[in-house]
Amino acid sequence: DTAVSQTPKYLVTQMGNDKSIKCEQNLGHDTMYWYKQDSKKFLKIMFSYNNKELIINETVPNRFSPKSPDKAHLNLHINSLELGDSAVYFCASSQDLGLAGEQYFGPGTRLTVT
Amino acid sequence: SQKIEQNSEALNIQEGKTATLTCNYTNYSPAYLQWYRQDPGRGPVFLLLIRENEKEKRKERLKVTFDTTLKQSLFHITASQPAVSATYLCALPDTGGFKTIFGAGTRLFVKA
């Protein structure tokens, strides 16, 4: 069984379009995250949700809107896509927020904006 | 905020040798530090966590040290095999402990 799954794996789209990435975890964790990994391989947190509540919202453009329908799902919707949005987006989950626990990452979604 | 420095240059070693990767941080000493492995096209995978009161931690052929005076963690892989070739990321909590900061990682190549 896949612990953290993301769809789609690859996403190629044109500037100005709106797209969504879905994430699901079957680990029973309370906390989920979205990370962005750019071409320089830096992994930066974008959002964190704990039990469906938004906890961390880094300096991310308003075009990015996360939604957590339940604590097993965290989706990311991106409006008006720009070239700079091209990156790999990772979803992750952990048992609790703020505790010294490992994070489980999904396989990533490679977004290419042309 | 906290900054992490990992050697951006790839580390090339011969099979059977010990690989040593370095993670330096710049500000306060965190309560714990984590190491992850990332293979191309995949998400990071958790390997080890070491707490500030632990000098050393081992798991199979992995050993991690944590020196809060030097603000440094060393990650050792003994008797390296080509299968451990990957990028290794250091991670630690930012102020408040709710956000994890990741280093850019060090790419390790083990030649047969």
Short mmCIF file of N, CA and C in Angstrom, two decimals, chain A:
data_model
loop_
_atom_site.label_atom_id
_atom_site.label_comp_id
_atom_site.label_asym_id
_atom_site.label_seq_id
_atom_site.Cartn_x
_atom_site.Cartn_y
_atom_site.Cartn_z
N ASP A 1 0.83 -1.19 0.00
CA ASP A 1 0.00 0.00 0.00
C ASP A 1 0.87 1.25 0.00
N THR A 2 0.50 2.23 -0.82
CA THR A 2 1.24 3.47 -0.87
C THR A 2 0.84 4.32 0.32
N ALA A 3 1.83 4.83 1.07
CA ALA A 3 1.53 5.60 2.27
C ALA A 3 1.01 6.99 1.92
N VAL A 4 1.76 7.70 1.06
CA VAL A 4 1.37 9.03 0.61
C VAL A 4 1.36 9.01 -0.92
N SER A 5 0.21 9.27 -1.48
CA SER A 5 0.10 9.23 -2.94
C SER A 5 -0.29 10.61 -3.48
N GLN A 6 0.17 10.90 -4.67
CA GLN A 6 -0.11 12.17 -5.33
C GLN A 6 -0.53 11.90 -6.76
N THR A 7 -1.43 12.72 -7.25
CA THR A 7 -1.79 12.67 -8.67
C THR A 7 -1.98 14.09 -9.19
N PRO A 8 -1.52 14.36 -10.41
CA PRO A 8 -0.82 13.43 -11.30
C PRO A 8 0.68 13.39 -10.98
N LYS A 9 1.40 12.50 -11.60
CA LYS A 9 2.85 12.42 -11.46
C LYS A 9 3.53 13.52 -12.29
N TYR A 10 2.99 13.76 -13.46
CA TYR A 10 3.51 14.80 -14.34
C TYR A 10 2.35 15.70 -14.77
N LEU A 11 2.66 16.98 -14.90
CA LEU A 11 1.65 17.94 -15.30
C LEU A 11 2.32 18.98 -16.20
N VAL A 12 1.91 19.01 -17.45
CA VAL A 12 2.44 19.99 -18.38
C VAL A 12 1.29 20.87 -18.82
N THR A 13 1.45 22.16 -18.69
CA THR A 13 0.35 23.07 -18.99
C THR A 13 0.89 24.41 -19.46
N GLN A 14 0.01 25.23 -19.95
CA GLN A 14 0.42 26.54 -20.45
C GLN A 14 0.19 27.62 -19.42
N MET A 15 0.94 28.68 -19.58
CA MET A 15 0.78 29.85 -18.71
C MET A 15 -0.68 30.31 -18.71
N GLY A 16 -1.13 30.71 -17.54
CA GLY A 16 -2.47 31.24 -17.42
C GLY A 16 -3.53 30.21 -17.06
N ASN A 17 -3.17 28.93 -17.22
CA ASN A 17 -4.15 27.88 -16.88
C ASN A 17 -4.26 27.68 -15.38
N ASP A 18 -5.33 26.98 -14.98
CA ASP A 18 -5.54 26.60 -13.59
C ASP A 18 -5.42 25.09 -13.49
N LYS A 19 -4.70 24.62 -12.47
CA LYS A 19 -4.52 23.17 -12.31
C LYS A 19 -4.58 22.79 -10.83
N SER A 20 -4.86 21.52 -10.61
CA SER A 20 -4.90 20.99 -9.24
C SER A 20 -4.04 19.75 -9.10
N ILE A 21 -3.47 19.58 -7.91
CA ILE A 21 -2.72 18.38 -7.56
C ILE A 21 -3.40 17.79 -6.33
N LYS A 22 -3.58 16.48 -6.35
CA LYS A 22 -4.27 15.83 -5.23
C LYS A 22 -3.30 15.00 -4.42
N CYS A 23 -3.55 14.91 -3.13
CA CYS A 23 -2.69 14.13 -2.24
C CYS A 23 -3.55 13.39 -1.22
N GLU A 24 -3.16 12.15 -0.97
CA GLU A 24 -3.87 11.33 0.02
C GLU A 24 -2.85 10.55 0.83
N GLN A 25 -3.09 10.44 2.13
CA GLN A 25 -2.23 9.61 2.97
C GLN A 25 -3.10 8.61 3.74
N ASN A 26 -2.60 7.39 3.84
CA ASN A 26 -3.35 6.33 4.53
C ASN A 26 -2.64 5.90 5.82
N LEU A 27 -1.86 6.82 6.38
CA LEU A 27 -1.09 6.52 7.58
C LEU A 27 -1.81 6.91 8.86
N GLY A 28 -2.95 7.58 8.73
CA GLY A 28 -3.66 8.04 9.91
C GLY A 28 -3.01 9.24 10.57
N HIS A 29 -2.15 9.94 9.84
CA HIS A 29 -1.47 11.11 10.38
C HIS A 29 -2.41 12.31 10.49
N ASP A 30 -2.07 13.20 11.43
CA ASP A 30 -2.89 14.40 11.62
C ASP A 30 -2.42 15.59 10.80
N THR A 31 -1.14 15.56 10.38
CA THR A 31 -0.55 16.72 9.73
C THR A 31 -0.12 16.41 8.31
N MET A 32 -0.43 17.33 7.42
CA MET A 32 -0.02 17.18 6.02
C MET A 32 0.62 18.47 5.53
N TYR A 33 1.49 18.35 4.53
CA TYR A 33 2.28 19.47 4.04
C TYR A 33 2.33 19.49 2.51
N TRP A 34 2.57 20.69 2.00
CA TRP A 34 2.98 20.83 0.60
C TRP A 34 4.35 21.49 0.59
N TYR A 35 5.25 20.88 -0.19
CA TYR A 35 6.59 21.42 -0.39
C TYR A 35 6.81 21.67 -1.88
N LYS A 36 7.68 22.63 -2.15
CA LYS A 36 8.10 22.89 -3.53
C LYS A 36 9.61 22.66 -3.61
N GLN A 37 10.03 21.88 -4.60
CA GLN A 37 11.46 21.66 -4.82
C GLN A 37 11.81 22.24 -6.19
N ASP A 38 12.65 23.27 -6.16
CA ASP A 38 12.97 23.95 -7.41
C ASP A 38 14.16 23.28 -8.11
N SER A 39 14.62 23.91 -9.17
CA SER A 39 15.68 23.32 -9.98
C SER A 39 16.99 23.20 -9.22
N LYS A 40 17.16 24.00 -8.17
CA LYS A 40 18.37 23.92 -7.35
C LYS A 40 18.23 22.90 -6.24
N LYS A 41 17.12 22.19 -6.25
CA LYS A 41 16.86 21.08 -5.33
C LYS A 41 16.53 21.49 -3.90
N PHE A 42 16.34 22.81 -3.67
CA PHE A 42 15.92 23.21 -2.33
C PHE A 42 14.47 22.81 -2.13
N LEU A 43 14.21 22.18 -0.99
CA LEU A 43 12.87 21.74 -0.63
C LEU A 43 12.31 22.78 0.34
N LYS A 44 11.29 23.50 -0.09
CA LYS A 44 10.75 24.57 0.75
C LYS A 44 9.30 24.33 1.08
N ILE A 45 8.95 24.53 2.33
CA ILE A 45 7.58 24.30 2.74
C ILE A 45 6.69 25.42 2.20
N MET A 46 5.50 25.05 1.79
CA MET A 46 4.52 26.02 1.32
C MET A 46 3.37 26.14 2.33
N PHE A 47 2.80 25.00 2.65
CA PHE A 47 1.65 24.97 3.55
C PHE A 47 1.73 23.77 4.48
N SER A 48 1.10 23.92 5.62
CA SER A 48 0.95 22.81 6.53
C SER A 48 -0.46 22.84 7.11
N TYR A 49 -1.08 21.68 7.17
CA TYR A 49 -2.41 21.54 7.76
C TYR A 49 -2.34 20.54 8.91
N ASN A 50 -2.99 20.86 9.99
CA ASN A 50 -3.09 19.93 11.10
C ASN A 50 -4.57 19.66 11.36
N ASN A 51 -4.98 18.44 11.14
CA ASN A 51 -6.38 18.07 11.35
C ASN A 51 -7.33 19.01 10.61
N LYS A 52 -7.04 19.24 9.35
CA LYS A 52 -7.82 20.06 8.42
C LYS A 52 -7.68 21.56 8.65
N GLU A 53 -6.88 21.96 9.62
CA GLU A 53 -6.74 23.39 9.90
C GLU A 53 -5.39 23.90 9.37
N LEU A 54 -5.42 25.03 8.68
CA LEU A 54 -4.19 25.61 8.13
C LEU A 54 -3.31 26.12 9.27
N ILE A 55 -2.07 25.64 9.32
CA ILE A 55 -1.15 26.03 10.38
C ILE A 55 -0.02 26.90 9.84
N ILE A 56 0.56 26.47 8.75
CA ILE A 56 1.67 27.21 8.15
C ILE A 56 1.28 27.65 6.75
N ASN A 57 1.50 28.92 6.48
CA ASN A 57 1.29 29.46 5.15
C ASN A 57 2.49 30.34 4.87
N GLU A 58 3.48 29.76 4.20
CA GLU A 58 4.68 30.52 3.90
C GLU A 58 4.34 31.59 2.87
N THR A 59 5.32 32.39 2.55
CA THR A 59 5.08 33.49 1.61
C THR A 59 4.85 32.91 0.23
N VAL A 60 3.61 32.49 0.03
CA VAL A 60 3.22 31.86 -1.22
C VAL A 60 2.17 32.75 -1.89
N PRO A 61 2.28 32.98 -3.20
CA PRO A 61 1.27 33.81 -3.88
C PRO A 61 -0.14 33.30 -3.66
N ASN A 62 -1.08 34.22 -3.66
CA ASN A 62 -2.48 33.87 -3.47
C ASN A 62 -3.02 32.95 -4.55
N ARG A 63 -2.29 32.82 -5.61
CA ARG A 63 -2.72 31.92 -6.70
C ARG A 63 -2.70 30.46 -6.24
N PHE A 64 -1.97 30.20 -5.17
CA PHE A 64 -1.90 28.85 -4.63
C PHE A 64 -2.91 28.73 -3.49
N SER A 65 -3.81 27.77 -3.61
CA SER A 65 -4.81 27.61 -2.56
C SER A 65 -4.93 26.13 -2.19
N PRO A 66 -4.51 25.80 -0.96
CA PRO A 66 -4.65 24.43 -0.50
C PRO A 66 -6.06 24.20 0.03
N LYS A 67 -6.46 22.93 -0.02
CA LYS A 67 -7.76 22.58 0.57
C LYS A 67 -7.65 21.20 1.19
N SER A 68 -8.16 21.07 2.40
CA SER A 68 -8.11 19.79 3.10
C SER A 68 -9.53 19.36 3.44
N PRO A 69 -10.15 18.53 2.61
CA PRO A 69 -11.52 18.10 2.88
C PRO A 69 -11.63 17.21 4.12
N ASP A 70 -10.57 16.48 4.42
CA ASP A 70 -10.49 15.68 5.64
C ASP A 70 -9.01 15.49 5.93
N LYS A 71 -8.68 14.91 7.07
CA LYS A 71 -7.27 14.92 7.44
C LYS A 71 -6.43 13.93 6.64
N ALA A 72 -7.06 13.13 5.80
CA ALA A 72 -6.30 12.21 4.95
C ALA A 72 -6.00 12.80 3.58
N HIS A 73 -6.58 13.95 3.28
CA HIS A 73 -6.43 14.54 1.95
C HIS A 73 -6.01 16.00 2.05
N LEU A 74 -5.08 16.37 1.18
CA LEU A 74 -4.67 17.77 1.06
C LEU A 74 -4.40 18.04 -0.41
N ASN A 75 -5.24 18.88 -0.99
CA ASN A 75 -5.11 19.19 -2.41
C ASN A 75 -4.53 20.58 -2.58
N LEU A 76 -3.94 20.80 -3.74
CA LEU A 76 -3.33 22.10 -4.04
C LEU A 76 -3.87 22.59 -5.38
N HIS A 77 -4.51 23.74 -5.35
CA HIS A 77 -5.03 24.33 -6.58
C HIS A 77 -4.19 25.56 -6.92
N ILE A 78 -3.82 25.65 -8.18
CA ILE A 78 -2.99 26.77 -8.62
C ILE A 78 -3.71 27.50 -9.75
N ASN A 79 -3.95 28.79 -9.54
CA ASN A 79 -4.59 29.61 -10.56
C ASN A 79 -3.55 30.37 -11.37
N SER A 80 -3.92 30.69 -12.60
CA SER A 80 -3.10 31.56 -13.47
C SER A 80 -1.63 31.17 -13.43
N LEU A 81 -1.34 29.97 -13.82
CA LEU A 81 0.01 29.44 -13.73
C LEU A 81 1.03 30.30 -14.46
N GLU A 82 2.21 30.42 -13.85
CA GLU A 82 3.31 31.21 -14.40
C GLU A 82 4.52 30.29 -14.64
N LEU A 83 5.44 30.77 -15.47
CA LEU A 83 6.63 29.98 -15.78
C LEU A 83 7.40 29.60 -14.52
N GLY A 84 7.45 30.52 -13.57
CA GLY A 84 8.20 30.28 -12.33
C GLY A 84 7.59 29.24 -11.42
N ASP A 85 6.39 28.82 -11.75
CA ASP A 85 5.75 27.78 -10.94
C ASP A 85 6.27 26.39 -11.29
N SER A 86 7.02 26.30 -12.36
CA SER A 86 7.59 25.01 -12.78
C SER A 86 8.52 24.50 -11.69
N ALA A 87 8.24 23.31 -11.20
CA ALA A 87 9.01 22.72 -10.09
C ALA A 87 8.42 21.34 -9.82
N VAL A 88 8.99 20.68 -8.84
CA VAL A 88 8.39 19.43 -8.36
C VAL A 88 7.70 19.74 -7.03
N TYR A 89 6.45 19.36 -6.91
CA TYR A 89 5.68 19.60 -5.70
C TYR A 89 5.49 18.29 -4.95
N PHE A 90 5.88 18.32 -3.67
CA PHE A 90 5.77 17.13 -2.84
C PHE A 90 4.73 17.34 -1.76
N CYS A 91 3.92 16.34 -1.57
CA CYS A 91 3.02 16.28 -0.43
C CYS A 91 3.70 15.41 0.62
N ALA A 92 3.47 15.70 1.88
CA ALA A 92 4.06 14.90 2.95
C ALA A 92 3.08 14.86 4.12
N SER A 93 3.31 13.91 5.01
CA SER A 93 2.49 13.85 6.21
C SER A 93 3.36 13.46 7.39
N SER A 94 2.91 13.79 8.59
CA SER A 94 3.58 13.37 9.81
C SER A 94 2.54 13.14 10.88
N GLN A 95 2.95 12.41 11.91
CA GLN A 95 2.02 12.04 12.97
C GLN A 95 1.38 13.27 13.61
N ASP A 96 2.24 14.20 14.00
CA ASP A 96 1.77 15.40 14.69
C ASP A 96 2.61 16.59 14.27
N LEU A 97 2.07 17.76 14.41
CA LEU A 97 2.81 18.97 14.10
C LEU A 97 3.62 19.37 15.33
N GLY A 98 4.87 19.69 15.12
CA GLY A 98 5.67 20.21 16.21
C GLY A 98 6.39 19.15 17.02
N LEU A 99 6.05 17.88 16.79
CA LEU A 99 6.75 16.83 17.51
C LEU A 99 7.91 16.34 16.65
N ALA A 100 8.88 15.73 17.30
CA ALA A 100 10.07 15.27 16.57
C ALA A 100 9.77 13.99 15.83
N GLY A 101 8.99 14.09 14.79
CA GLY A 101 8.65 12.90 14.03
C GLY A 101 9.03 13.05 12.58
N GLU A 102 9.29 11.91 11.97
CA GLU A 102 9.68 11.96 10.58
C GLU A 102 8.49 12.29 9.70
N GLN A 103 8.81 12.82 8.52
CA GLN A 103 7.78 13.11 7.54
C GLN A 103 7.84 12.06 6.44
N TYR A 104 6.67 11.69 5.96
CA TYR A 104 6.55 10.74 4.87
C TYR A 104 6.14 11.50 3.62
N PHE A 105 6.94 11.36 2.58
CA PHE A 105 6.72 12.12 1.37
C PHE A 105 6.06 11.29 0.28
N GLY A 106 5.27 11.98 -0.52
CA GLY A 106 4.72 11.36 -1.72
C GLY A 106 5.76 11.34 -2.82
N PRO A 107 5.42 10.77 -3.98
CA PRO A 107 6.38 10.63 -5.08
C PRO A 107 6.65 11.93 -5.84
N GLY A 108 5.86 12.95 -5.57
CA GLY A 108 6.09 14.23 -6.23
C GLY A 108 5.26 14.39 -7.50
N THR A 109 4.98 15.64 -7.83
CA THR A 109 4.31 16.00 -9.08
C THR A 109 5.21 16.99 -9.80
N ARG A 110 5.68 16.60 -10.97
CA ARG A 110 6.54 17.51 -11.73
C ARG A 110 5.66 18.39 -12.59
N LEU A 111 5.63 19.66 -12.26
CA LEU A 111 4.81 20.65 -12.99
C LEU A 111 5.70 21.43 -13.94
N THR A 112 5.32 21.42 -15.20
CA THR A 112 6.04 22.19 -16.22
C THR A 112 5.07 23.17 -16.85
N VAL A 113 5.39 24.44 -16.74
CA VAL A 113 4.54 25.49 -17.31
C VAL A 113 5.25 26.05 -18.54
N THR A 114 4.58 26.01 -19.67
CA THR A 114 5.20 26.47 -20.92
C THR A 114 4.55 27.76 -21.42
#
